[in-house]
Structures are given as C-alpha cells and as structure tokens.
PDB file of C-alpha atoms in Angstrom:
ATOM      1  CA  LYS G   1      28.519  16.752  69.658  1.00 97.00           C
ATOM      2  CA  PHE G   2      25.028  18.248  69.817  1.00 97.00           C
ATOM      3  CA  ASP G   3      22.296  18.344  67.194  1.00 97.00           C
ATOM      4  CA  ALA G   4      18.808  19.887  67.221  1.00 97.00           C
ATOM      5  CA  ASN G   5      15.806  19.456  64.920  1.00 96.00           C
ATOM      6  CA  THR G   6      12.121  20.348  64.858  1.00 96.00           C
ATOM      7  CA  ALA G   7       9.221  18.622  63.190  1.00 94.00           C
ATOM      8  CA  ARG G   8       7.915  20.578  60.192  1.00 92.00           C
ATOM      9  CA  SER G   9       4.597  21.123  61.938  1.00 93.00           C
ATOM     10  CA  LEU G  10       6.188  22.904  64.934  1.00 95.00           C
ATOM     11  CA  ASN G  11       6.985  26.525  64.161  1.00 96.00           C
ATOM     12  CA  TRP G  12      10.003  26.770  66.472  1.00 97.00           C
ATOM     13  CA  SER G  13      13.650  27.483  65.939  1.00 97.00           C
ATOM     14  CA  PHE G  14      15.775  25.098  67.973  1.00 97.00           C
ATOM     15  CA  LYS G  15      19.545  24.791  68.264  1.00 98.00           C
ATOM     16  CA  PRO G  16      22.296  23.907  70.724  1.00 98.00           C
ATOM     17  CA  GLU G  17      24.173  26.843  72.252  1.00 96.00           C
ATOM     18  CA  LYS G  18      27.338  25.145  70.987  1.00 96.00           C
ATOM     19  CA  PHE G  19      27.805  22.223  68.647  1.00 96.00           C
ATOM     20  CA  SER G  20      30.482  20.297  70.532  1.00 95.00           C
ATOM     21  CA  GLU G  21      32.205  20.025  73.879  1.00 93.00           C
ATOM     22  CA  ASP G  22      35.042  17.851  75.163  1.00 94.00           C
ATOM     23  CA  VAL G  23      33.970  16.001  78.303  1.00 93.00           C
ATOM     24  CA  LYS G  24      36.080  13.439  80.139  1.00 94.00           C
ATOM     25  CA  LEU G  25      34.497  10.103  80.995  1.00 95.00           C
ATOM     26  CA  GLY G  26      32.626  10.369  84.286  1.00 96.00           C
ATOM     27  CA  GLN G  27      32.789  14.179  84.234  1.00 96.00           C
ATOM     28  CA  GLN G  28      29.492  16.029  84.413  1.00 96.00           C
ATOM     29  CA  GLY G  29      28.719  18.040  81.290  1.00 95.00           C
ATOM     30  CA  LEU G  30      26.278  20.901  80.808  1.00 96.00           C
ATOM     31  CA  ILE G  31      24.837  22.108  77.516  1.00 96.00           C
ATOM     32  CA  ALA G  32      21.872  24.361  76.823  1.00 96.00           C
ATOM     33  CA  PHE G  33      19.584  24.188  73.843  1.00 97.00           C
ATOM     34  CA  ILE G  34      17.758  27.303  72.693  1.00 98.00           C
ATOM     35  CA  ALA G  35      14.170  27.152  71.474  1.00 97.00           C
ATOM     36  CA  ARG G  36      12.071  30.027  70.187  1.00 98.00           C
ATOM     37  CA  ASN G  37       8.386  29.924  69.321  1.00 98.00           C
ATOM     38  CA  LYS G  38       7.931  31.648  65.945  1.00 97.00           C
ATOM     39  CA  ASP G  39       4.167  31.087  65.973  1.00 95.00           C
ATOM     40  CA  LYS G  40       1.589  33.753  66.791  1.00 96.00           C
ATOM     41  CA  GLN G  41       0.153  31.646  69.589  1.00 95.00           C
ATOM     42  CA  PRO G  42       1.509  29.653  72.527  1.00 96.00           C
ATOM     43  CA  THR G  43       2.583  26.144  71.533  1.00 94.00           C
ATOM     44  CA  ALA G  44       3.805  23.149  73.459  1.00 95.00           C
ATOM     45  CA  GLY G  45       6.456  20.722  72.322  1.00 95.00           C
ATOM     46  CA  SER G  46       7.980  17.458  73.477  1.00 94.00           C
ATOM     47  CA  ALA G  47      11.494  16.414  72.561  1.00 94.00           C
ATOM     48  CA  LEU G  48      12.779  12.951  71.738  1.00 92.00           C
ATOM     49  CA  PHE G  49      16.479  12.205  71.769  1.00 93.00           C
ATOM     50  CA  ASN G  50      18.908   9.769  70.308  1.00 92.00           C
ATOM     51  CA  VAL G  51      22.571   9.065  70.849  1.00 95.00           C
ATOM     52  CA  THR G  52      24.931   8.044  68.075  1.00 96.00           C
ATOM     53  CA  PRO G  53      26.657   5.788  67.635  1.00 97.00           C
ATOM     54  CA  GLU G  54      23.742   3.780  68.971  1.00 94.00           C
ATOM     55  CA  LYS G  55      26.009   1.366  70.857  1.00 96.00           C
ATOM     56  CA  ALA G  56      27.261   4.276  73.001  1.00 96.00           C
ATOM     57  CA  GLY G  57      23.749   5.093  74.201  1.00 94.00           C
ATOM     58  CA  GLN G  58      23.969   2.732  77.159  1.00 95.00           C
ATOM     59  CA  TYR G  59      26.879   4.792  78.513  1.00 97.00           C
ATOM     60  CA  PHE G  60      25.327   8.226  78.017  1.00 96.00           C
ATOM     61  CA  HIS G  61      23.280   9.406  81.022  1.00 96.00           C
ATOM     62  CA  LYS G  62      21.128  12.514  81.341  1.00 95.00           C
ATOM     63  CA  ILE G  63      20.741  13.802  84.913  1.00 95.00           C
ATOM     64  CA  GLN G  64      18.588  16.803  84.043  1.00 94.00           C
ATOM     65  CA  CYS G  65      16.874  17.358  80.711  1.00 94.00           C
ATOM     66  CA  PHE G  66      14.127  19.452  79.160  1.00 93.00           C
ATOM     67  CA  CYS G  67      13.152  16.247  77.347  1.00 90.00           C
ATOM     68  CA  PHE G  68      11.748  14.808  80.598  1.00 89.00           C
ATOM     69  CA  GLY G  69       8.619  16.937  80.154  1.00 90.00           C
ATOM     70  CA  GLU G  70       6.554  19.040  77.804  1.00 93.00           C
ATOM     71  CA  GLN G  71       7.746  22.586  77.073  1.00 95.00           C
ATOM     72  CA  LEU G  72       5.292  25.459  76.580  1.00 95.00           C
ATOM     73  CA  LEU G  73       6.495  28.581  74.800  1.00 97.00           C
ATOM     74  CA  GLN G  74       4.473  31.748  74.433  1.00 97.00           C
ATOM     75  CA  SER G  75       4.405  33.503  71.069  1.00 97.00           C
ATOM     76  CA  GLY G  76       7.896  34.882  70.399  1.00 97.00           C
ATOM     77  CA  GLU G  77       9.301  33.442  73.642  1.00 98.00           C
ATOM     78  CA  GLU G  78      12.846  32.104  73.655  1.00 98.00           C
ATOM     79  CA  MET G  79      13.943  29.591  76.254  1.00 97.00           C
ATOM     80  CA  HIS G  80      17.368  28.234  77.189  1.00 97.00           C
ATOM     81  CA  MET G  81      16.947  24.614  78.212  1.00 96.00           C
ATOM     82  CA  PRO G  82      19.825  22.875  80.003  1.00 96.00           C
ATOM     83  CA  VAL G  83      20.900  19.261  79.802  1.00 96.00           C
ATOM     84  CA  VAL G  84      23.175  17.882  82.506  1.00 97.00           C
ATOM     85  CA  PHE G  85      24.845  14.634  81.485  1.00 97.00           C
ATOM     86  CA  TYR G  86      27.828  12.335  81.859  1.00 97.00           C
ATOM     87  CA  VAL G  87      29.384   9.437  79.982  1.00 96.00           C
ATOM     88  CA  ASP G  88      29.918   6.366  82.162  1.00 97.00           C
ATOM     89  CA  PRO G  89      33.646   5.622  82.603  1.00 96.00           C
ATOM     90  CA  SER G  90      32.954   1.910  82.062  1.00 96.00           C
ATOM     91  CA  LEU G  91      32.736   2.758  78.357  1.00 96.00           C
ATOM     92  CA  ASN G  92      36.540   2.693  78.454  1.00 94.00           C
ATOM     93  CA  GLU G  93      36.507  -0.958  79.574  1.00 95.00           C
ATOM     94  CA  ASP G  94      34.198  -2.190  76.813  1.00 96.00           C
ATOM     95  CA  PRO G  95      36.203  -3.487  73.830  1.00 96.00           C
ATOM     96  CA  GLU G  96      33.163  -2.880  71.575  1.00 95.00           C
ATOM     97  CA  MET G  97      33.609   0.849  72.218  1.00 96.00           C
ATOM     98  CA  ASP G  98      37.273   1.095  71.155  1.00 95.00           C
ATOM     99  CA  ASP G  99      36.313   2.876  67.926  1.00 96.00           C
ATOM    100  CA  VAL G 100      34.046   5.448  69.644  1.00 95.00           C
ATOM    101  CA  LYS G 101      35.764   8.815  69.887  1.00 93.00           C
ATOM    102  CA  THR G 102      32.729  11.062  69.442  1.00 96.00           C
ATOM    103  CA  ILE G 103      29.183  10.778  70.779  1.00 97.00           C
ATOM    104  CA  THR G 104      26.383  12.888  69.337  1.00 97.00           C
ATOM    105  CA  LEU G 105      23.313  13.802  71.373  1.00 96.00           C
ATOM    106  CA  SER G 106      20.462  14.753  69.060  1.00 96.00           C
ATOM    107  CA  TYR G 107      16.988  16.076  69.872  1.00 96.00           C
ATOM    108  CA  THR G 108      13.893  16.517  67.757  1.00 95.00           C
ATOM    109  CA  PHE G 109      10.988  18.618  69.045  1.00 95.00           C
ATOM    110  CA  TYR G 110       7.455  17.607  68.050  1.00 94.00           C
ATOM    111  CA  PRO G 111       4.148  19.328  68.772  1.00 93.00           C
ATOM    112  CA  ALA G 112       2.946  18.015  72.132  1.00 89.00           C
ATOM    113  CA  GLU G 113       0.087  15.533  72.057  1.00 77.00           C
ATOM    114  CA  SER G 114       0.213  15.128  68.286  1.00 71.00           C
ATOM    115  CA  GLU G 115      -0.059  12.144  65.990  1.00 80.00           C
ATOM    116  CA  GLU G 116       3.414  13.032  64.725  1.00 77.00           C
ATOM    117  CA  LEU G 117       4.821  12.718  68.270  1.00 76.00           C
ATOM    118  CA  ASP G 118       2.951   9.443  68.826  1.00 74.00           C
ATOM    119  CA  LYS G 119       4.481   7.949  65.668  1.00 81.00           C
ATOM    120  CA  ALA G 120       7.963   9.165  66.624  1.00 76.00           C
ATOM    121  CA  LEU G 121       7.566   7.667  70.116  1.00 71.00           C
ATOM    122  CA  GLU G 122       6.486   4.350  68.639  1.00 79.00           C
ATOM    123  CA  GLN G 123       9.562   4.295  66.387  1.00 76.00           C
ATOM    124  CA  PHE G 124      11.758   5.311  69.334  1.00 69.00           C
ATOM    125  CA  TYR G 125      10.506   2.487  71.560  1.00 69.00           C
ATOM    126  CA  ASN G 126      10.584  -0.118  68.802  1.00 73.00           C
ATOM    127  CA  ALA G 127      14.073   0.818  67.506  1.00 69.00           C
ATOM    128  CA  GLY G 128      15.954  -1.740  69.580  1.00 58.00           C
ATOM    129  CA  LYS G 129      13.505  -4.635  69.157  1.00 56.00           C
ATOM    130  CA  ASP G 130      14.660  -5.908  65.738  1.00 51.00           C
TER     131      ASP G 130
END
C-alpha cells in the first residue's frame, strides 16, 4: 500500500497515483506520487519515508526515489515522482514475517531546510535506537 502526507507548513498537495499494488517478492515495482505546489511562489520540499510494519522495512528496497533529494516545484507546478522498489524474497524465509501480508510505504514531505524537517529527521534516525 502507499500513503502520502505533507507537513502543515508546506502548501502542497501530495498523493500516490494509486493506493495499492500487488507485487511478488523479488519483482520490481513502480509507483508514482503526485505533488503540486499550491503556493504563489516556488517551494522546495524533502520527503521522509517509513515502512510498516516496521519489521518489514529491512526487506523493502528502493532503487530509485524522489526522496533521495530535494524537490523544487514552481508555483502551481505538478510533478509525477516515481519510486522503483522491490521486496527481498528472503522475507519469505524469515519466520518473524509469517504474519506480514501487506507492506505500506508512506512518505511525508517537509519544507526543505526547515526546523520541522530537522526534527523529523532526528526522530527518523533515532526511531530504532530504543
């Protein structure tokens, strides 16, 4: 499944082109997310992602992703941003994954170079350290 969010301070609409897709383990998948700048000026955003259930994250691999860099949208511009991914077939051999039937890839866009993004990055990097 696919999920898209924006920080309140970023005046963009952001959504996946479709909300789910069946992909076989090891098979390459392709999904596009659509962002549109609703502001009257150009704005840049950076996206953070998460995978749920969290334990499936180690098996989910992005080959190409808009989240690898900052995105700049002109006023009113709409952009289709692809993500190429696959789920490692070794997930099938992990008994801890027996209950995983659905994986959700979720993105949240934040204003680039903002305190809000810095805080989200800190939470992202510290999430697995407890």
